[in-house]
XYZ file of C-alpha atoms in Angstrom:
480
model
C 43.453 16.572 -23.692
C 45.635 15.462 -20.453
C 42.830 16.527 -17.996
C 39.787 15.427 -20.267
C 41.950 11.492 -20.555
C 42.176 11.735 -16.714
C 38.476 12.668 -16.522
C 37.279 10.040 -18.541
C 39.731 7.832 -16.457
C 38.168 8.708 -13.035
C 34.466 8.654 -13.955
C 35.594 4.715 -15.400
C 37.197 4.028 -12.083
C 33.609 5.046 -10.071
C 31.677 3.446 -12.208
C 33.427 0.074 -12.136
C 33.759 0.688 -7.913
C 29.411 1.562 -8.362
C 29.275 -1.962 -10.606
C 31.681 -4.162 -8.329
C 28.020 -5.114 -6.531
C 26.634 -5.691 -9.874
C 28.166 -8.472 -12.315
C 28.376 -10.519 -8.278
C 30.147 -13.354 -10.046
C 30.088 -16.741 -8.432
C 30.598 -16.849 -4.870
C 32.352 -20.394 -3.488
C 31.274 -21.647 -7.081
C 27.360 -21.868 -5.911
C 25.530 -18.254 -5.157
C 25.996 -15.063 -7.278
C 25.192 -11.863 -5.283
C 23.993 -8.280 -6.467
C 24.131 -5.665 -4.330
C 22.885 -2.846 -6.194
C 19.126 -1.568 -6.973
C 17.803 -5.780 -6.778
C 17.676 -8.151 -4.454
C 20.280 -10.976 -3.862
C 19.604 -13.790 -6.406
C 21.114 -17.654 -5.620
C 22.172 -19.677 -8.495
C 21.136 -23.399 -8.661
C 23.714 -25.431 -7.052
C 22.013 -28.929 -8.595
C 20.169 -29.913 -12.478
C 16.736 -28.886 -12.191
C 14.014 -30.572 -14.210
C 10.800 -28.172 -14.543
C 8.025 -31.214 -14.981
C 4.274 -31.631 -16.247
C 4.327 -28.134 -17.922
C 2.667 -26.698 -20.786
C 5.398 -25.650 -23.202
C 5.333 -22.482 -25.765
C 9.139 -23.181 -26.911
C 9.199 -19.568 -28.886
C 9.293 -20.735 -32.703
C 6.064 -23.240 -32.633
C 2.858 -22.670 -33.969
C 1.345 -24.325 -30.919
C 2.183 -25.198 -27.180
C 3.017 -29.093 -26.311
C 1.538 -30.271 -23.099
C 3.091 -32.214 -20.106
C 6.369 -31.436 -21.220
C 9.736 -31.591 -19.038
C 12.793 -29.268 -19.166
C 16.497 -30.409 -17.612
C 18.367 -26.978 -16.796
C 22.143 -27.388 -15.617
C 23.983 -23.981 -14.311
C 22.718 -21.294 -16.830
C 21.597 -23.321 -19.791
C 19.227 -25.603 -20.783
C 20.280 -29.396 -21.458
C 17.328 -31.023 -22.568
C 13.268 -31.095 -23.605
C 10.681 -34.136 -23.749
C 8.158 -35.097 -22.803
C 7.432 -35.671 -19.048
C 9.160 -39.066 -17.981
C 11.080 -38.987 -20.860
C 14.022 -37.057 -19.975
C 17.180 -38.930 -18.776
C 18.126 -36.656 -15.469
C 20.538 -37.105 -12.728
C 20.167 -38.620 -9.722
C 21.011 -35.646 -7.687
C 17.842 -33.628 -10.161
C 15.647 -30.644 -8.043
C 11.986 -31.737 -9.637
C 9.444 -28.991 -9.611
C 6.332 -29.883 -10.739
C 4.591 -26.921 -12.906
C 1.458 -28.782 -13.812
C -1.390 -26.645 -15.209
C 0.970 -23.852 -15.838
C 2.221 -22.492 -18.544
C 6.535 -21.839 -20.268
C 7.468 -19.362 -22.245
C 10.992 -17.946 -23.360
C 11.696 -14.901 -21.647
C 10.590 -11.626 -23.453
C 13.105 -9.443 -25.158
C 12.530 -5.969 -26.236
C 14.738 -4.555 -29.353
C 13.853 -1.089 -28.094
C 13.964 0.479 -25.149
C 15.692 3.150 -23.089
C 17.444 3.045 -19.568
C 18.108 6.246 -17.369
C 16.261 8.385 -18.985
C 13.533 8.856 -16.209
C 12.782 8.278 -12.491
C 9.825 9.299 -11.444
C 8.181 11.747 -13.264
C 11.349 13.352 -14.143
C 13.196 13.129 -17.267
C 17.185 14.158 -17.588
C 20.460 13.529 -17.357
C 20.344 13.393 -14.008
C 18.917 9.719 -14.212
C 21.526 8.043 -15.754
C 23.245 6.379 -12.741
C 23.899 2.812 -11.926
C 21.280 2.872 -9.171
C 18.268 4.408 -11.726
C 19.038 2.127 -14.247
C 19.289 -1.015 -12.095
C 15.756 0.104 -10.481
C 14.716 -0.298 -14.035
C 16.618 -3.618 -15.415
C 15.081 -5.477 -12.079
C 11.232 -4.376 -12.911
C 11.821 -5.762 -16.720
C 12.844 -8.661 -14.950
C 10.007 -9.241 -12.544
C 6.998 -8.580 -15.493
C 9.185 -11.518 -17.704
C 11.325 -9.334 -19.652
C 14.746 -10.960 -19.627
C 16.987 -9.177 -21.970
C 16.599 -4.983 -23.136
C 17.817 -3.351 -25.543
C 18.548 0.232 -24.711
C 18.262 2.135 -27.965
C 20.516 4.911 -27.500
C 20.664 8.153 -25.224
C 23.547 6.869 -22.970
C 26.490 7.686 -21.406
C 29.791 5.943 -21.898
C 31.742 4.479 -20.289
C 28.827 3.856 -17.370
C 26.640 2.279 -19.825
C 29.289 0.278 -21.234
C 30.316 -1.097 -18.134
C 26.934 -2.055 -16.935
C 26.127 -3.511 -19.922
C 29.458 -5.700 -19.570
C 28.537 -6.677 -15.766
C 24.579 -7.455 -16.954
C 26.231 -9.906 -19.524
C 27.974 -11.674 -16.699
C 26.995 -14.803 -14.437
C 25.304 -14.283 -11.180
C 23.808 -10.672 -12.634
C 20.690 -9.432 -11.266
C 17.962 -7.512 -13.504
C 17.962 -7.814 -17.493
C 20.317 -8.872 -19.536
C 21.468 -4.865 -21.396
C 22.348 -4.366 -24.907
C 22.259 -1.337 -27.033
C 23.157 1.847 -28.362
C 26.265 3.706 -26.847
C 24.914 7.839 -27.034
C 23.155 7.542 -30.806
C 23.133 10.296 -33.575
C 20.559 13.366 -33.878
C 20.078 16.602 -35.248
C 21.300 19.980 -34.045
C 17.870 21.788 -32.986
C 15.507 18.987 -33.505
C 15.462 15.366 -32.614
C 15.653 14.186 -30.045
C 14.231 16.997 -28.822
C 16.273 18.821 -26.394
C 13.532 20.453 -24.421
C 11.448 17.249 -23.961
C 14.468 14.652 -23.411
C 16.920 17.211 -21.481
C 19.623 14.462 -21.767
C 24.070 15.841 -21.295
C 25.890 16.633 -24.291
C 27.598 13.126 -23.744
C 24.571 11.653 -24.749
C 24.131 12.344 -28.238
C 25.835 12.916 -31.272
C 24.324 15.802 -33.314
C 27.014 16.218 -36.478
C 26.401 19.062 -38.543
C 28.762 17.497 -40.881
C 29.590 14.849 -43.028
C 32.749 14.603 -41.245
C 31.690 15.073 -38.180
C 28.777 12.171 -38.500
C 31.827 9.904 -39.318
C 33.803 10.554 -36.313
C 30.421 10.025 -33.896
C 29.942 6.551 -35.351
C 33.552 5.493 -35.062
C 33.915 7.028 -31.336
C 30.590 4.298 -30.952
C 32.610 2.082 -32.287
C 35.282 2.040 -30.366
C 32.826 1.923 -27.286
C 31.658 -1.326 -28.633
C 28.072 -0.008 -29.435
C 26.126 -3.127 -30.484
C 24.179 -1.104 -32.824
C 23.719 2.803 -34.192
C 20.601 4.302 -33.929
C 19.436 7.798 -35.903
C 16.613 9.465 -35.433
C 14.842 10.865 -38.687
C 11.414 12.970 -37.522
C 9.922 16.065 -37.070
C 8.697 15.284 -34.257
C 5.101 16.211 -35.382
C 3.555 13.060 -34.748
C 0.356 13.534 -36.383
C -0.460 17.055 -35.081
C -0.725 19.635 -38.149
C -0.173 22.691 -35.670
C 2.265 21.432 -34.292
C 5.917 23.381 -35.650
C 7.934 20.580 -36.744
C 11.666 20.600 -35.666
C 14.787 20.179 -38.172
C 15.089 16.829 -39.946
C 18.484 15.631 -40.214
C 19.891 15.944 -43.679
C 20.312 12.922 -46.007
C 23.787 13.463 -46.632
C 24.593 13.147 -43.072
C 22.616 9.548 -42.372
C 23.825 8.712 -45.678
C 27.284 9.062 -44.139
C 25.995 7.454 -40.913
C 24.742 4.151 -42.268
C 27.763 3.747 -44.967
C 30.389 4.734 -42.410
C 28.277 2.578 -39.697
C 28.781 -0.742 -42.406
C 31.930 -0.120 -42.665
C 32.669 -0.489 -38.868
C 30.449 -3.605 -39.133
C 27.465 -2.318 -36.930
C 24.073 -2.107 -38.372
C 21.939 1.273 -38.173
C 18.214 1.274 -36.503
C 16.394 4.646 -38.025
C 13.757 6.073 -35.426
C 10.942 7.885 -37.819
C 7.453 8.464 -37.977
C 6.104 8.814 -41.592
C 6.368 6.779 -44.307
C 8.260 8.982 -46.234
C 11.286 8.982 -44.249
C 11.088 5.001 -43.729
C 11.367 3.971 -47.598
C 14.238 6.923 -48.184
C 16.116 5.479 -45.202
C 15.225 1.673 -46.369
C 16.814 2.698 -49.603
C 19.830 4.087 -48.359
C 20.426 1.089 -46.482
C 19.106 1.283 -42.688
C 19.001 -2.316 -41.353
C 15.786 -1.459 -38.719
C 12.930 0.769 -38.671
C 12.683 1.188 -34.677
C 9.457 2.650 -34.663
C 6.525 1.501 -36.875
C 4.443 3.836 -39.448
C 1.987 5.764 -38.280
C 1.016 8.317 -40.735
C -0.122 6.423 -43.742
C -0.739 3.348 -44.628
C 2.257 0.925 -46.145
C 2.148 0.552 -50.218
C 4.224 -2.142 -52.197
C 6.934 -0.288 -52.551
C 8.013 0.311 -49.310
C 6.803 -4.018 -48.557
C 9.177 -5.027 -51.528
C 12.273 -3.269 -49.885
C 11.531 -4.393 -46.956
C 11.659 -7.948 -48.047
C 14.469 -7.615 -50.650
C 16.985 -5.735 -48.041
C 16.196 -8.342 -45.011
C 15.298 -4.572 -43.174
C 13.425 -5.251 -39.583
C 10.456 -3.380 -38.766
C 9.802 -2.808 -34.812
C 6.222 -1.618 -33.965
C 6.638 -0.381 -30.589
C 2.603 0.574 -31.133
C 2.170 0.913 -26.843
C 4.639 3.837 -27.361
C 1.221 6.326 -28.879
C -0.890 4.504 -26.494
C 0.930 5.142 -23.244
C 0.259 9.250 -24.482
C -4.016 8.817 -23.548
C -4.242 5.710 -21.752
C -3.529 6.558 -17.980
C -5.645 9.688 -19.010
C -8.388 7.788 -20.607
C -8.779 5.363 -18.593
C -8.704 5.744 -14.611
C -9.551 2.642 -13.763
C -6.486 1.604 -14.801
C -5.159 2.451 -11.515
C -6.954 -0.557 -9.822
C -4.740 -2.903 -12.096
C -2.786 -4.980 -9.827
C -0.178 -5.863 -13.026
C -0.231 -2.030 -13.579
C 0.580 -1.289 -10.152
C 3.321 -3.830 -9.281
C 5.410 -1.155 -11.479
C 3.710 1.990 -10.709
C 6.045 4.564 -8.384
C 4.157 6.594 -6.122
C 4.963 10.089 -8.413
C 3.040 7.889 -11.273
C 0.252 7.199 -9.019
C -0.038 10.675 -8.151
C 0.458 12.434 -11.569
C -2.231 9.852 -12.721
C -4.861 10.319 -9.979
C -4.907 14.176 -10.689
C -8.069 15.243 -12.935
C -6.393 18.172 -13.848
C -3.802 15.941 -15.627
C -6.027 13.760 -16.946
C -8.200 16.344 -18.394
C -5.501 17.760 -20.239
C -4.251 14.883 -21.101
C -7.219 13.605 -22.677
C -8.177 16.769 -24.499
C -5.039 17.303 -26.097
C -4.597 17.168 -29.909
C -1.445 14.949 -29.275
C -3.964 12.527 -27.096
C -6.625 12.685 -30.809
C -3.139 11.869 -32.986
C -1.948 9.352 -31.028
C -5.587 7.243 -31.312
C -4.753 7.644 -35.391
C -1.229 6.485 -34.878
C -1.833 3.349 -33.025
C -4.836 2.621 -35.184
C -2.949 3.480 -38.470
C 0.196 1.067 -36.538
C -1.879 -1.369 -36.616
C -2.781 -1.987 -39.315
C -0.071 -1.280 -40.992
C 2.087 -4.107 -38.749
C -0.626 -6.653 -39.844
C 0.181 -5.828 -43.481
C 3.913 -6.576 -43.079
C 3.387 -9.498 -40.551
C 0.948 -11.098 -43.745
C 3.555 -9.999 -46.319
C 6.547 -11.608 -44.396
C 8.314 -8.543 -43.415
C 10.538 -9.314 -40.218
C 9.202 -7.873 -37.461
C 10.771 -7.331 -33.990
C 9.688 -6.296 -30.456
C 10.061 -2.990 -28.421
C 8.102 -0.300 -27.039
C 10.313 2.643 -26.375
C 9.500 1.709 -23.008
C 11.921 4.284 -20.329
C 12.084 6.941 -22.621
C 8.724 8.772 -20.849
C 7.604 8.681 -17.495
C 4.341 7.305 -19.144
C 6.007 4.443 -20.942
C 6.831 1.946 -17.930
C 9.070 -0.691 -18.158
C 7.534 -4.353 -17.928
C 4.255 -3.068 -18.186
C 4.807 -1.549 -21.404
C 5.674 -5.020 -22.987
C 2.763 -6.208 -21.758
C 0.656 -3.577 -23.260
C 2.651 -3.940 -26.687
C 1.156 -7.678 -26.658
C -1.778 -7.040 -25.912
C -2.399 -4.662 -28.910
C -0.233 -7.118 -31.173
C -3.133 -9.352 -30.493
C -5.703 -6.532 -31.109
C -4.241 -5.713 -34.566
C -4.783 -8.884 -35.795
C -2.154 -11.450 -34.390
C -2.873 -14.647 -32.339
C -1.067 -14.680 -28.937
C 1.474 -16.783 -29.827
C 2.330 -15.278 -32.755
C 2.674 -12.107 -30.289
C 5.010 -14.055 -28.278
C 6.929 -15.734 -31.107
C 7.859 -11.683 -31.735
C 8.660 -11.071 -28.448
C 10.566 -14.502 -28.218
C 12.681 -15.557 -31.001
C 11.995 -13.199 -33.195
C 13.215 -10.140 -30.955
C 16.076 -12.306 -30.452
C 16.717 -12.895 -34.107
C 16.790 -9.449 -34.733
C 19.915 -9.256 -32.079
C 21.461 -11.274 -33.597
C 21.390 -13.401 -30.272
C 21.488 -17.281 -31.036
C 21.417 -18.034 -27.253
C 17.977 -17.207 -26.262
C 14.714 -16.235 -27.024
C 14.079 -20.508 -27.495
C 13.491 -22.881 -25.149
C 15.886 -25.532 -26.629
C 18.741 -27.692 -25.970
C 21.747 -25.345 -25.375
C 19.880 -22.054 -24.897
C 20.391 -19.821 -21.980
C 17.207 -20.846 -19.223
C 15.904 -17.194 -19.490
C 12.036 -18.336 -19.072
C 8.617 -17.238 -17.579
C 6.646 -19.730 -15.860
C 2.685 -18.357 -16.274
C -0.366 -19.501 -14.058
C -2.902 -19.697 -17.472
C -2.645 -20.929 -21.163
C -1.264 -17.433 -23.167
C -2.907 -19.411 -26.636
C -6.592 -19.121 -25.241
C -6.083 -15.569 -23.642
C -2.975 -12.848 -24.363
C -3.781 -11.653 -20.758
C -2.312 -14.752 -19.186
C 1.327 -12.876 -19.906
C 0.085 -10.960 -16.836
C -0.348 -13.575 -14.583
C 3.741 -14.480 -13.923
C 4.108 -17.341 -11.891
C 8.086 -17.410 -11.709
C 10.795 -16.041 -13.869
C 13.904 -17.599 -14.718
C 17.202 -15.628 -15.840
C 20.397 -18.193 -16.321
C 19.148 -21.098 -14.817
C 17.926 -19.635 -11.679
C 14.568 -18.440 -10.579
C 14.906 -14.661 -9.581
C 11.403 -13.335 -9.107
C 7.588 -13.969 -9.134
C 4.846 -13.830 -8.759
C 4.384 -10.552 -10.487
C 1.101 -10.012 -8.462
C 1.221 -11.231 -4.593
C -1.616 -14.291 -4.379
């Protein structure tokens, strides 16, 4: 016990000495630094007033025009109308006219350190990986990400304490310290290839206890099991162990009990109204196997459970395949690493890709996804945001979210009731009062975008600016 203690003890030490660059703080009380992965941000030293905008404030069913917004340090102090606003004297006016405001996305689930590259393993969960990672969220828009388990305490804790702080560069990081899986099946070892010290897998009542109380005591902001056999839609395919209901019955009552709610990774209906009934708070991924019935609607409603779609996760598996052309994408390629762009540019890949019978499931699942978000959304089911974007070398942060709203749209949606879920209702679902609004009091975590997103989803991809705390740390997305 003495030399695992001082183990633990020295791998804190490094990675608060890694982080020291990180959380930057507030330098002479006017520009916070980071050092690590990002470029150097500054923090506003004045009010700024953001003038003659078109405003989409995250909760409306449509944008006001010529509208002002008064930011002071990291928050917002006020919104009117242009010439409205009382501002000080010493006020930085930028005029934003013909442009477009938006909250900043969130996404409820995600992963960090998983891969670089092309490569997936434990290898990539380091401060430098995951920072890579937390910066490109924050240059497509994506403000705050939720990394839904397959972490390592205490590195992930501590970044996750310095993203929280002022002066931060890259995403704001919550999520799921290590998570809870099954002995022999999910996540899959092979595929994933994560450390020991990155999952749970109890083969016990007992021992499912004791995992989420050690998350507890890490300060996990949620638990996450997963509940699949990993077919995903593919009859040949041998399915893996499904963890036992005893031991996420255990999980989710013992989770409660520590105050933490439980987000339930599955695939199939099935498994989503058992672990609805036994009291999972948030279906992480959406259904793809069959369509909803009432049943599973009503419990929904009646237990306040949130549904994430994450529906670009299944199209991510054909699309770089399917589609070559792709590659000429200018939004694709401003987070596209050159191992990507290789791997992607092979026909050999491609072909096999494409002619896979994972490639023919996954056109079912996001089609079946679909439709079955667009029968929740009508039914008032709360629905979140995520993609499972970092958890495959295919599933690229930033442009992932961007993906995700395009096919919200496709299902069925209007763009801004795509944004609204990847606004306030991804914050809602967080729990996170501060953000995902642009309102009096709210953190100034906004997206300023060259073209109206109400006449055309596809104007998410044209980033003018992003703001994180008050201060503008990146754009354009795509060099003009």
């Amino acid at each position: 016990m003495t030399c695992h203690s001082e183990k633990k003890r020295a791998v804190r030490g490094v990675s608060r000495l890694l982080l020291a660059g990180v959380a930057g703080g507030v330098i002479n009380g006017v520009v916070g630094l980071g050092s690590i992965g990002g470029q150097a941000y500054a923090q506003a030293p004045s009010p700024i007033l953001l003038e003659h905008v078109r405003l989409f404030d995250g909760t409306s069913k449509v944008e006001q025009e010529d509208m002002a917004v008064l930011v002071q340090g990291t928050r917002i102090v006020s919104v009117g109308q242009t010439g409205h606003l009382t501002a000080p004297k010493d006020v930085k006016r930028i005029n934003l006219s013909g442009k477009t405001l938006i909250p900043g996305l969130i996404t409820d689930h995600s992963h960090v350190g998983l891969v670089s590259g092309t490569s997936v393993g434990a290898e990539n969960f380091t401060v430098p990986v995951i920072k890579t990672a937390l910066d490109q969220y924050e240059r497509y828009g994506v403000t705050t990400v939720t990394a839904l388990g397959l972490t390592k305490s205490p590195l992930f804790d501590d970044l996750r304490r310095a993203q929280h702080a002022a002066g931060a560069t890259g995403a704001d990081l919550f999520g799921v310290d290590q998570g809870i899986g099954v002995p022999g099946g999910m996540p899959p070892e092979g595929m994933v290839k994560v450390g020991k010290d990155q999952i749970f897998r109890p083969a016990t009542v007992d021992e499912a206890q004791q995992a989420v109380r050690t998350m507890a005591s890490e300060h996990t902001d949620l638990v996450k099991i997963w509940v699949d056999d990993f077919r995903n839609g593919v009859s040949s395919q041998k399915p893996l162990p499904v963890m036992q209901s005893e031991i996420w019955q255990a999980v989710i009552k013992e989770a409660h009990n520590q105050h933490l709610r439980v987000a339930a990774h599955i695939h199939d209906l099935d498994y989503g109204k058992r672990l609805v009934g036994a009291g999972a708070d948030i279906i992480a991924h959406g259904v793809r196997d069959e369509p909803v019935d009432a049943a599973f609607i009503t419990a929904m409603k009646d237990r306040g459970v949130w549904y994430i779609p994450t529906i670009s996760l299944d199209e991510a598996t054909y699309l770089f395949a399917e589609q070559p052309e792709i590659l000429n994408d200018p939004v694709l390629k401003a987070g596209l690493n050159a191992d990507l762009q290789k791997q992607f540019s092979d026909p050999a890949w491609r072909q096999k890709i494409a002619s896979s019978p994972l490639a023919r499931a996954s056109h079912a699942a996001v089609a079946m996804n679909q439709k079955n978000l667009l029968t929740l959304y009508r039914a008032g089911v709360k629905i979140g945001f995520g993609t499972d974007s970092g958890a495959a070398p295919v599933r690229i942060p930033g442009f992932a979210e961007h993906r995700e709203l395009h096919l919200l749209v496709e299902a069925g949606l209007t763009p801004l009731q795509a944004l609204t879920l990847a606004t306030s209702q991804a914050a809602a679902l967080l729990n996170l009062p501060d953000r995902g609004v642009i309102a009096p009091g709210k953190r100034a975590d906004f997206v300023v975008l060259e073209a109206d997103p109400a006449e055309n989803i596809a104007a998410v991809d044209q980033i003018a600016a992003v703001w994180r705390g008050g201060a503008r740390v990146a754009g354009p997305l795509v060099p003009r």
